[in-house]
PDB file of C-alpha atoms in Angstrom:
ATOM      1  CA  MET A1312      19.221-147.668 -71.950  1.00 62.00           C
ATOM      2  CA  LYS A1313      17.343-146.796 -75.113  1.00 79.00           C
ATOM      3  CA  GLY A1314      14.613-144.222 -74.828  1.00 85.00           C
ATOM      4  CA  ARG A1315      16.095-142.547 -71.754  1.00 89.00           C
ATOM      5  CA  PRO A1316      16.247-138.738 -71.653  1.00 92.00           C
ATOM      6  CA  ILE A1317      19.540-137.155 -72.664  1.00 92.00           C
ATOM      7  CA  HIS A1318      20.258-135.861 -69.156  1.00 91.00           C
ATOM      8  CA  GLN A1319      20.006-139.422 -67.798  1.00 93.00           C
ATOM      9  CA  ARG A1320      22.318-140.800 -70.480  1.00 92.00           C
ATOM     10  CA  LEU A1321      24.816-138.024 -69.818  1.00 93.00           C
ATOM     11  CA  GLY A1322      24.599-138.907 -66.128  1.00 93.00           C
ATOM     12  CA  PHE A1323      25.529-142.519 -66.926  1.00 93.00           C
ATOM     13  CA  ALA A1324      28.497-141.324 -68.981  1.00 92.00           C
ATOM     14  CA  LEU A1325      29.646-138.975 -66.224  1.00 95.00           C
ATOM     15  CA  ALA A1326      29.339-141.810 -63.684  1.00 95.00           C
ATOM     16  CA  GLY A1327      31.552-143.953 -65.934  1.00 94.00           C
ATOM     17  CA  LEU A1328      34.126-141.180 -66.193  1.00 95.00           C
ATOM     18  CA  ILE A1329      34.185-140.790 -62.416  1.00 96.00           C
ATOM     19  CA  GLU A1330      34.497-144.568 -61.913  1.00 95.00           C
ATOM     20  CA  ALA A1331      37.396-144.692 -64.366  1.00 96.00           C
ATOM     21  CA  HIS A1332      39.159-141.972 -62.389  1.00 96.00           C
ATOM     22  CA  VAL A1333      38.450-143.605 -59.028  1.00 96.00           C
ATOM     23  CA  ARG A1334      39.250-147.205 -60.008  1.00 95.00           C
ATOM     24  CA  GLU A1335      41.975-147.011 -62.634  1.00 95.00           C
ATOM     25  CA  SER A1336      45.451-145.764 -61.779  1.00 94.00           C
ATOM     26  CA  SER A1337      46.405-145.805 -65.480  1.00 95.00           C
ATOM     27  CA  PHE A1338      43.515-143.456 -66.232  1.00 96.00           C
ATOM     28  CA  ARG A1339      44.711-141.080 -63.503  1.00 97.00           C
ATOM     29  CA  VAL A1340      48.233-141.175 -64.981  1.00 97.00           C
ATOM     30  CA  HIS A1341      46.808-140.219 -68.380  1.00 97.00           C
ATOM     31  CA  VAL A1342      44.813-137.366 -66.801  1.00 97.00           C
ATOM     32  CA  ARG A1343      47.952-136.060 -65.053  1.00 97.00           C
ATOM     33  CA  THR A1344      49.890-136.318 -68.310  1.00 96.00           C
ATOM     34  CA  LEU A1345      47.153-134.363 -70.077  1.00 95.00           C
ATOM     35  CA  SER A1346      47.274-131.706 -67.333  1.00 96.00           C
ATOM     36  CA  ALA A1347      51.046-131.347 -67.770  1.00 96.00           C
ATOM     37  CA  THR A1348      50.596-131.183 -71.540  1.00 95.00           C
ATOM     38  CA  LEU A1349      48.056-128.378 -71.159  1.00 94.00           C
ATOM     39  CA  ALA A1350      50.501-126.464 -68.960  1.00 95.00           C
ATOM     40  CA  VAL A1351      53.202-126.811 -71.632  1.00 93.00           C
ATOM     41  CA  LEU A1352      50.742-125.721 -74.331  1.00 93.00           C
ATOM     42  CA  LEU A1353      49.941-122.575 -72.354  1.00 93.00           C
ATOM     43  CA  VAL A1354      53.650-121.721 -72.252  1.00 90.00           C
ATOM     44  CA  VAL A1355      54.519-122.729 -75.826  1.00 91.00           C
ATOM     45  CA  ARG A1356      51.306-121.295 -77.361  1.00 93.00           C
ATOM     46  CA  PRO A1357      51.315-123.374 -80.567  1.00 94.00           C
ATOM     47  CA  ALA A1358      49.019-122.663 -83.497  1.00 94.00           C
ATOM     48  CA  PRO A1359      45.342-123.545 -82.930  1.00 95.00           C
ATOM     49  CA  ILE A1360      45.616-126.602 -85.184  1.00 96.00           C
ATOM     50  CA  TRP A1361      48.065-128.138 -82.695  1.00 96.00           C
ATOM     51  CA  TRP A1362      45.643-127.534 -79.832  1.00 96.00           C
ATOM     52  CA  ALA A1363      42.982-129.353 -81.838  1.00 97.00           C
ATOM     53  CA  ALA A1364      45.296-132.239 -82.734  1.00 97.00           C
ATOM     54  CA  ILE A1365      46.377-132.660 -79.119  1.00 97.00           C
ATOM     55  CA  ALA A1366      42.765-132.510 -77.915  1.00 97.00           C
ATOM     56  CA  ILE A1367      41.825-135.272 -80.369  1.00 97.00           C
ATOM     57  CA  VAL A1368      44.694-137.600 -79.466  1.00 97.00           C
ATOM     58  CA  ALA A1369      44.246-136.956 -75.724  1.00 97.00           C
ATOM     59  CA  ALA A1370      40.551-137.824 -75.978  1.00 97.00           C
ATOM     60  CA  LEU A1371      41.490-140.951 -77.925  1.00 98.00           C
ATOM     61  CA  VAL A1372      43.976-142.073 -75.261  1.00 98.00           C
ATOM     62  CA  LEU A1373      41.496-141.491 -72.430  1.00 97.00           C
ATOM     63  CA  ALA A1374      38.669-143.211 -74.317  1.00 97.00           C
ATOM     64  CA  LEU A1375      40.831-146.219 -75.163  1.00 97.00           C
ATOM     65  CA  GLU A1376      41.996-146.461 -71.554  1.00 97.00           C
ATOM     66  CA  MET A1377      38.373-146.594 -70.403  1.00 97.00           C
ATOM     67  CA  LEU A1378      37.480-149.180 -73.068  1.00 97.00           C
ATOM     68  CA  ASN A1379      40.515-151.247 -72.077  1.00 97.00           C
ATOM     69  CA  SER A1380      39.497-151.135 -68.418  1.00 96.00           C
ATOM     70  CA  ALA A1381      35.888-151.991 -69.228  1.00 96.00           C
ATOM     71  CA  LEU A1382      36.950-154.906 -71.442  1.00 96.00           C
ATOM     72  CA  GLU A1383      39.343-156.246 -68.809  1.00 95.00           C
ATOM     73  CA  GLY A1384      36.647-155.986 -66.145  1.00 94.00           C
ATOM     74  CA  LEU A1385      34.117-157.794 -68.298  1.00 95.00           C
ATOM     75  CA  ILE A1386      36.589-160.532 -69.220  1.00 95.00           C
ATOM     76  CA  ASP A1387      37.553-161.035 -65.560  1.00 93.00           C
ATOM     77  CA  LEU A1388      33.882-161.256 -64.617  1.00 94.00           C
ATOM     78  CA  LEU A1389      33.013-163.750 -67.351  1.00 93.00           C
ATOM     79  CA  HIS A1390      36.229-165.782 -67.236  1.00 91.00           C
ATOM     80  CA  PRO A1391      37.994-165.391 -63.862  1.00 89.00           C
ATOM     81  CA  ALA A1392      40.371-168.304 -64.466  1.00 88.00           C
ATOM     82  CA  ILE A1393      43.727-167.684 -66.119  1.00 87.00           C
ATOM     83  CA  HIS A1394      43.563-168.665 -69.778  1.00 91.00           C
ATOM     84  CA  PRO A1395      46.169-168.046 -72.506  1.00 92.00           C
ATOM     85  CA  GLU A1396      43.593-166.618 -74.920  1.00 93.00           C
ATOM     86  CA  VAL A1397      42.241-164.234 -72.288  1.00 93.00           C
ATOM     87  CA  LYS A1398      45.788-162.983 -71.718  1.00 93.00           C
ATOM     88  CA  VAL A1399      46.213-162.318 -75.444  1.00 95.00           C
ATOM     89  CA  ILE A1400      42.941-160.375 -75.600  1.00 95.00           C
ATOM     90  CA  LYS A1401      43.849-158.259 -72.583  1.00 95.00           C
ATOM     91  CA  ASP A1402      47.357-157.629 -73.924  1.00 96.00           C
ATOM     92  CA  MET A1403      45.982-156.463 -77.273  1.00 97.00           C
ATOM     93  CA  ALA A1404      43.543-154.077 -75.582  1.00 96.00           C
ATOM     94  CA  SER A1405      46.396-152.699 -73.491  1.00 96.00           C
ATOM     95  CA  ALA A1406      48.551-152.361 -76.617  1.00 98.00           C
ATOM     96  CA  ALA A1407      45.822-150.233 -78.226  1.00 97.00           C
ATOM     97  CA  VAL A1408      46.242-147.715 -75.392  1.00 97.00           C
ATOM     98  CA  LEU A1409      50.021-147.824 -75.825  1.00 97.00           C
ATOM     99  CA  VAL A1410      49.797-147.166 -79.576  1.00 98.00           C
ATOM    100  CA  ALA A1411      47.453-144.228 -78.987  1.00 98.00           C
ATOM    101  CA  GLY A1412      49.832-142.864 -76.329  1.00 97.00           C
ATOM    102  CA  ILE A1413      52.778-143.080 -78.713  1.00 97.00           C
ATOM    103  CA  GLY A1414      50.718-141.281 -81.339  1.00 97.00           C
ATOM    104  CA  ALA A1415      49.816-138.581 -78.817  1.00 97.00           C
ATOM    105  CA  ALA A1416      53.467-138.122 -77.900  1.00 96.00           C
ATOM    106  CA  ALA A1417      54.352-137.822 -81.583  1.00 97.00           C
ATOM    107  CA  VAL A1418      51.736-135.097 -82.051  1.00 97.00           C
ATOM    108  CA  ALA A1419      53.103-133.236 -79.016  1.00 95.00           C
ATOM    109  CA  VAL A1420      56.654-133.413 -80.390  1.00 95.00           C
ATOM    110  CA  CYS A1421      55.465-132.136 -83.777  1.00 95.00           C
ATOM    111  CA  ALA A1422      53.717-129.205 -82.058  1.00 95.00           C
ATOM    112  CA  LEU A1423      56.939-128.334 -80.226  1.00 93.00           C
ATOM    113  CA  VAL A1424      59.069-128.620 -83.357  1.00 93.00           C
ATOM    114  CA  ASP A1425      56.628-126.420 -85.269  1.00 93.00           C
ATOM    115  CA  SER A1426      56.649-123.812 -82.477  1.00 92.00           C
ATOM    116  CA  TRP A1427      60.419-123.885 -81.915  1.00 90.00           C
ATOM    117  CA  PRO A1428      61.438-121.086 -84.357  1.00 85.00           C
ATOM    118  CA  ARG A1429      58.893-118.680 -82.865  1.00 84.00           C
ATOM    119  CA  LEU A1430      59.943-119.584 -79.325  1.00 83.00           C
ATOM    120  CA  MET A1431      63.608-118.994 -80.164  1.00 84.00           C
ATOM    121  CA  ALA A1432      62.801-115.631 -81.771  1.00 83.00           C
ATOM    122  CA  GLU A1433      60.860-114.590 -78.655  1.00 78.00           C
ATOM    123  CA  TRP A1434      63.708-115.775 -76.427  1.00 78.00           C
ATOM    124  CA  HIS A1435      66.285-113.760 -78.394  1.00 74.00           C
ATOM    125  CA  TRP A1436      64.036-110.697 -78.288  1.00 70.00           C
ATOM    126  CA  LEU A1437      63.594-111.100 -74.522  1.00 63.00           C
ATOM    127  CA  MET A1438      67.337-111.505 -73.940  1.00 72.00           C
ATOM    128  CA  GLY A1439      68.008-108.399 -76.056  1.00 72.00           C
ATOM    129  CA  ALA A1440      65.421-106.402 -74.125  1.00 72.00           C
ATOM    130  CA  ILE A1441      66.945-107.418 -70.784  1.00 74.00           C
ATOM    131  CA  ARG A1442      70.454-106.256 -71.794  1.00 66.00           C
TER     132      ARG A1442
END
């Protein structure tokens, strides 16, 4: 692919993103989780640094999921028979996605904990204004 114009290379990347969404149910689950996270962020309105941290970990999870899927597909193509070492390799790639997901969840919890005092103050103000 070297020497191709940037618009062609971006087209290849976009095609890969679309294929991941079409073929991989785990990728679609991660996209739905990200959508729900964005909805919560819009309600909670954490500091901009938390938006950045969540964007980074979400991109990491999605990228690792695509790498995991690509690696599994390549392994299945090159070695279709069941082999104990192939299982270990696939399990480790899957575990990388799990570790990134746990990290992403931890960042989300930290953003909520950091935003909690402000949310409670707003809630008390709202309840006082309603009375």
